[in-house]
Amino acid sequence: MDLYPEALVSGQLMNVKNIIYRLLHSFNDLGIKFLDGVIVLGDSQKKRLMKYSNWSLVDKQSLVVPPWDNRTFAKNKSGINLLRHRLNLSNKRVILYAGNLGNAHSYKDIIKAAEICLNYKYEWVFLFVCRGKKKKELEKQSSNLNNIRIRDYVSPKDSASLLHLADCHLITMEDGWEGVVV
């Protein structure tokens, strides 16, 4: 799902002038010549791939297929969200970040928003249901904010309840990662 070696540049592990980057980029470009087709995970990713000189050879055989889960999650017919109750969120408004919190994702602006909500006494809870490299940093930097809650992924049977308990969903991405991760 991630585009390499572009992810190494976005993650500031190397720059485009690095010999290893140029070599890996050349291998990708050469490999593109031998493809019968390409499944691209979004328009931003396709835009990045179009920078390869051999992309024109497969462009007509490429297909954009977003990797999103299009299943419909039915609401609980009783209207009671048991997960909301178990997480002690019954009388709260919830802003949810659910998923990976890795190098490509940001959270610092969310912490600022949580601070503002506390200062103005807004009753919002910022719930992070996540894993990833930045989770520990988030836990440290938000430890003094009682309106930020961080927990591990829920079980698959609770996925629908998790998605339905949110009043607002957040999706984040650090600058420069567009089309590299989806």
C-alpha positions as YAML, in Angstrom:
chain: A
units: angstrom
residues:
- id: 1
  name: MET
  ca: [0.00, 0.00, 0.00]
- id: 2
  name: ASP
  ca: [2.98, 2.29, 0.45]
- id: 3
  name: LEU
  ca: [5.04, 3.56, -2.46]
- id: 4
  name: TYR
  ca: [8.77, 2.94, -2.21]
- id: 5
  name: PRO
  ca: [11.34, 4.43, -2.43]
- id: 6
  name: GLU
  ca: [9.15, 7.56, -2.20]
- id: 7
  name: ALA
  ca: [8.22, 6.69, 1.41]
- id: 8
  name: LEU
  ca: [11.89, 6.92, 2.38]
- id: 9
  name: VAL
  ca: [12.01, 10.48, 1.07]
- id: 10
  name: SER
  ca: [8.71, 11.47, 2.71]
- id: 11
  name: GLY
  ca: [9.96, 9.98, 5.96]
- id: 12
  name: GLN
  ca: [13.16, 12.03, 5.61]
- id: 13
  name: LEU
  ca: [15.30, 8.91, 5.67]
- id: 14
  name: MET
  ca: [16.94, 9.96, 2.40]
- id: 15
  name: ASN
  ca: [16.56, 12.57, -0.29]
- id: 16
  name: VAL
  ca: [15.99, 12.25, -4.02]
- id: 17
  name: LYS
  ca: [19.67, 12.97, -4.74]
- id: 18
  name: ASN
  ca: [20.78, 9.96, -2.69]
- id: 19
  name: ILE
  ca: [22.37, 7.26, -4.86]
- id: 20
  name: ILE
  ca: [20.33, 4.50, -3.20]
- id: 21
  name: TYR
  ca: [17.11, 6.38, -3.86]
- id: 22
  name: ARG
  ca: [18.05, 6.94, -7.50]
- id: 23
  name: LEU
  ca: [18.98, 3.28, -7.89]
- id: 24
  name: LEU
  ca: [15.71, 2.04, -6.36]
- id: 25
  name: HIS
  ca: [13.73, 4.54, -8.45]
- id: 26
  name: SER
  ca: [15.53, 3.26, -11.58]
- id: 27
  name: PHE
  ca: [14.69, -0.35, -10.69]
- id: 28
  name: ASN
  ca: [11.02, 0.60, -10.30]
- id: 29
  name: ASP
  ca: [11.08, 2.42, -13.62]
- id: 30
  name: LEU
  ca: [12.66, -0.56, -15.34]
- id: 31
  name: GLY
  ca: [10.15, -2.92, -13.75]
- id: 32
  name: ILE
  ca: [7.24, -0.84, -15.00]
- id: 33
  name: LYS
  ca: [8.29, -1.73, -18.58]
- id: 34
  name: PHE
  ca: [7.40, -5.39, -17.94]
- id: 35
  name: LEU
  ca: [4.01, -4.93, -16.29]
- id: 36
  name: ASP
  ca: [0.79, -5.95, -17.98]
- id: 37
  name: GLY
  ca: [-1.19, -3.57, -15.79]
- id: 38
  name: VAL
  ca: [-1.18, -1.70, -12.51]
- id: 39
  name: ILE
  ca: [-3.71, -1.31, -9.71]
- id: 40
  name: VAL
  ca: [-3.26, 2.13, -8.20]
- id: 41
  name: LEU
  ca: [-4.68, 2.91, -4.77]
- id: 42
  name: GLY
  ca: [-5.78, 6.48, -5.44]
- id: 43
  name: ASP
  ca: [-5.40, 9.50, -7.68]
- id: 44
  name: SER
  ca: [-2.54, 10.92, -5.58]
- id: 45
  name: GLN
  ca: [-0.63, 7.67, -5.89]
- id: 46
  name: LYS
  ca: [-1.20, 7.61, -9.64]
- id: 47
  name: LYS
  ca: [0.10, 11.17, -9.89]
- id: 48
  name: ARG
  ca: [3.30, 10.04, -8.18]
- id: 49
  name: LEU
  ca: [3.65, 7.01, -10.47]
- id: 50
  name: MET
  ca: [3.22, 9.19, -13.55]
- id: 51
  name: LYS
  ca: [6.62, 10.71, -12.73]
- id: 52
  name: TYR
  ca: [8.28, 7.45, -13.78]
- id: 53
  name: SER
  ca: [9.46, 7.72, -17.38]
- id: 54
  name: ASN
  ca: [8.06, 4.29, -18.31]
- id: 55
  name: TRP
  ca: [4.61, 4.94, -16.82]
- id: 56
  name: SER
  ca: [3.19, 5.85, -20.23]
- id: 57
  name: LEU
  ca: [3.70, 2.19, -21.24]
- id: 58
  name: VAL
  ca: [1.16, 0.99, -18.63]
- id: 59
  name: ASP
  ca: [-1.01, 4.04, -18.03]
- id: 60
  name: LYS
  ca: [-3.81, 2.72, -20.24]
- id: 61
  name: GLN
  ca: [-3.68, -0.59, -18.37]
- id: 62
  name: SER
  ca: [-3.85, 1.05, -14.93]
- id: 63
  name: LEU
  ca: [-6.90, 1.02, -12.75]
- id: 64
  name: VAL
  ca: [-7.55, 3.18, -9.69]
- id: 65
  name: VAL
  ca: [-9.05, 1.03, -6.95]
- id: 66
  name: PRO
  ca: [-9.23, 2.74, -3.54]
- id: 67
  name: PRO
  ca: [-8.51, 0.26, -0.75]
- id: 68
  name: TRP
  ca: [-11.33, 1.43, 1.47]
- id: 69
  name: ASP
  ca: [-13.65, -1.03, 3.07]
- id: 70
  name: ASN
  ca: [-17.04, -0.37, 1.52]
- id: 71
  name: ARG
  ca: [-18.98, -2.70, 3.77]
- id: 72
  name: THR
  ca: [-22.07, -1.22, 5.36]
- id: 73
  name: PHE
  ca: [-21.97, -1.37, 9.13]
- id: 74
  name: ALA
  ca: [-25.50, -1.68, 10.41]
- id: 75
  name: LYS
  ca: [-26.41, 0.28, 13.50]
- id: 76
  name: ASN
  ca: [-27.61, -1.52, 16.56]
- id: 77
  name: LYS
  ca: [-31.39, -1.68, 16.17]
- id: 78
  name: SER
  ca: [-31.99, -0.69, 19.79]
- id: 79
  name: GLY
  ca: [-30.13, 2.56, 19.19]
- id: 80
  name: ILE
  ca: [-27.90, 1.87, 22.19]
- id: 81
  name: ASN
  ca: [-24.19, 1.78, 21.47]
- id: 82
  name: LEU
  ca: [-22.79, -0.66, 24.03]
- id: 83
  name: LEU
  ca: [-19.20, 0.18, 23.16]
- id: 84
  name: ARG
  ca: [-19.90, 3.86, 23.85]
- id: 85
  name: HIS
  ca: [-21.22, 2.81, 27.24]
- id: 86
  name: ARG
  ca: [-18.24, 0.47, 27.96]
- id: 87
  name: LEU
  ca: [-15.80, 3.27, 27.13]
- id: 88
  name: ASN
  ca: [-17.67, 5.66, 29.44]
- id: 89
  name: LEU
  ca: [-18.61, 7.98, 26.58]
- id: 90
  name: SER
  ca: [-22.39, 7.89, 26.97]
- id: 91
  name: ASN
  ca: [-22.82, 11.61, 27.62]
- id: 92
  name: LYS
  ca: [-19.85, 12.85, 25.60]
- id: 93
  name: ARG
  ca: [-19.34, 14.13, 22.10]
- id: 94
  name: VAL
  ca: [-16.60, 12.05, 20.49]
- id: 95
  name: ILE
  ca: [-13.95, 12.95, 17.93]
- id: 96
  name: LEU
  ca: [-12.42, 9.67, 16.72]
- id: 97
  name: TYR
  ca: [-9.08, 8.81, 15.18]
- id: 98
  name: ALA
  ca: [-9.02, 5.09, 14.38]
- id: 99
  name: GLY
  ca: [-6.15, 3.27, 12.67]
- id: 100
  name: ASN
  ca: [-2.41, 3.43, 12.30]
- id: 101
  name: LEU
  ca: [-0.55, 6.37, 13.83]
- id: 102
  name: GLY
  ca: [2.74, 5.98, 11.98]
- id: 103
  name: ASN
  ca: [5.33, 8.25, 10.40]
- id: 104
  name: ALA
  ca: [2.89, 9.46, 7.76]
- id: 105
  name: HIS
  ca: [0.25, 10.57, 10.27]
- id: 106
  name: SER
  ca: [0.02, 13.69, 12.43]
- id: 107
  name: TYR
  ca: [-1.58, 14.30, 15.80]
- id: 108
  name: LYS
  ca: [-0.11, 17.58, 17.12]
- id: 109
  name: ASP
  ca: [-2.93, 19.72, 15.72]
- id: 110
  name: ILE
  ca: [-5.41, 17.36, 17.35]
- id: 111
  name: ILE
  ca: [-3.71, 17.91, 20.72]
- id: 112
  name: LYS
  ca: [-4.00, 21.68, 20.16]
- id: 113
  name: ALA
  ca: [-7.71, 21.29, 19.40]
- id: 114
  name: ALA
  ca: [-8.16, 19.23, 22.58]
- id: 115
  name: GLU
  ca: [-6.44, 22.00, 24.60]
- id: 116
  name: ILE
  ca: [-8.76, 24.60, 23.09]
- id: 117
  name: CYS
  ca: [-11.79, 22.47, 23.93]
- id: 118
  name: LEU
  ca: [-10.62, 22.20, 27.55]
- id: 119
  name: ASN
  ca: [-10.03, 25.97, 27.79]
- id: 120
  name: TYR
  ca: [-13.53, 26.71, 26.53]
- id: 121
  name: LYS
  ca: [-15.07, 23.86, 28.55]
- id: 122
  name: TYR
  ca: [-16.43, 22.09, 25.47]
- id: 123
  name: GLU
  ca: [-17.53, 18.55, 26.28]
- id: 124
  name: TRP
  ca: [-15.60, 16.82, 23.50]
- id: 125
  name: VAL
  ca: [-13.53, 13.67, 23.99]
- id: 126
  name: PHE
  ca: [-10.74, 12.97, 21.50]
- id: 127
  name: LEU
  ca: [-10.58, 9.18, 21.23]
- id: 128
  name: PHE
  ca: [-7.59, 7.57, 19.55]
- id: 129
  name: VAL
  ca: [-8.06, 3.88, 18.78]
- id: 130
  name: CYS
  ca: [-4.69, 3.21, 17.25]
- id: 131
  name: ARG
  ca: [-1.38, 1.49, 16.99]
- id: 132
  name: GLY
  ca: [1.79, 2.65, 15.31]
- id: 133
  name: LYS
  ca: [5.14, 4.30, 15.80]
- id: 134
  name: LYS
  ca: [3.74, 7.62, 17.09]
- id: 135
  name: LYS
  ca: [1.34, 6.15, 19.66]
- id: 136
  name: LYS
  ca: [3.87, 6.39, 22.54]
- id: 137
  name: GLU
  ca: [4.69, 10.01, 21.61]
- id: 138
  name: LEU
  ca: [0.98, 10.83, 21.59]
- id: 139
  name: GLU
  ca: [0.54, 9.23, 25.02]
- id: 140
  name: LYS
  ca: [3.41, 11.33, 26.44]
- id: 141
  name: GLN
  ca: [2.37, 14.61, 24.86]
- id: 142
  name: SER
  ca: [-1.28, 14.29, 25.84]
- id: 143
  name: SER
  ca: [-0.87, 12.84, 29.33]
- id: 144
  name: ASN
  ca: [-2.03, 16.09, 30.96]
- id: 145
  name: LEU
  ca: [-5.23, 16.33, 28.89]
- id: 146
  name: ASN
  ca: [-8.19, 14.49, 30.38]
- id: 147
  name: ASN
  ca: [-10.21, 14.89, 27.17]
- id: 148
  name: ILE
  ca: [-7.82, 12.71, 25.15]
- id: 149
  name: ARG
  ca: [-8.23, 8.97, 25.49]
- id: 150
  name: ILE
  ca: [-5.95, 6.46, 23.80]
- id: 151
  name: ARG
  ca: [-6.62, 2.78, 23.47]
- id: 152
  name: ASP
  ca: [-5.67, -0.21, 21.35]
- id: 153
  name: TYR
  ca: [-7.73, -1.49, 18.44]
- id: 154
  name: VAL
  ca: [-11.14, -2.94, 19.24]
- id: 155
  name: SER
  ca: [-12.17, -6.45, 18.28]
- id: 156
  name: PRO
  ca: [-13.64, -6.92, 14.79]
- id: 157
  name: LYS
  ca: [-17.08, -7.50, 16.33]
- id: 158
  name: ASP
  ca: [-16.89, -3.98, 17.85]
- id: 159
  name: SER
  ca: [-15.79, -2.20, 14.64]
- id: 160
  name: ALA
  ca: [-19.29, -1.08, 13.65]
- id: 161
  name: SER
  ca: [-20.01, 0.23, 17.15]
- id: 162
  name: LEU
  ca: [-16.69, 2.10, 17.19]
- id: 163
  name: LEU
  ca: [-17.40, 3.82, 13.88]
- id: 164
  name: HIS
  ca: [-20.96, 4.69, 14.92]
- id: 165
  name: LEU
  ca: [-20.03, 6.15, 18.31]
- id: 166
  name: ALA
  ca: [-18.10, 9.04, 16.77]
- id: 167
  name: ASP
  ca: [-19.67, 12.43, 16.22]
- id: 168
  name: CYS
  ca: [-16.67, 13.37, 14.11]
- id: 169
  name: HIS
  ca: [-13.99, 11.23, 12.41]
- id: 170
  name: LEU
  ca: [-10.42, 12.41, 11.85]
- id: 171
  name: ILE
  ca: [-8.02, 11.44, 9.10]
- id: 172
  name: THR
  ca: [-4.53, 12.89, 9.19]
- id: 173
  name: MET
  ca: [-1.45, 12.90, 7.01]
- id: 174
  name: GLU
  ca: [1.88, 14.66, 7.38]
- id: 175
  name: ASP
  ca: [2.85, 16.98, 4.54]
- id: 176
  name: GLY
  ca: [4.74, 15.27, 1.73]
- id: 177
  name: TRP
  ca: [3.12, 11.84, 2.17]
- id: 178
  name: GLU
  ca: [0.31, 12.37, -0.35]
- id: 179
  name: GLY
  ca: [0.21, 9.47, -2.77]
- id: 180
  name: VAL
  ca: [2.94, 7.61, -0.88]
- id: 181
  name: VAL
  ca: [0.66, 6.06, 1.74]
- id: 182
  name: VAL
  ca: [-3.01, 5.55, 1.29]
...
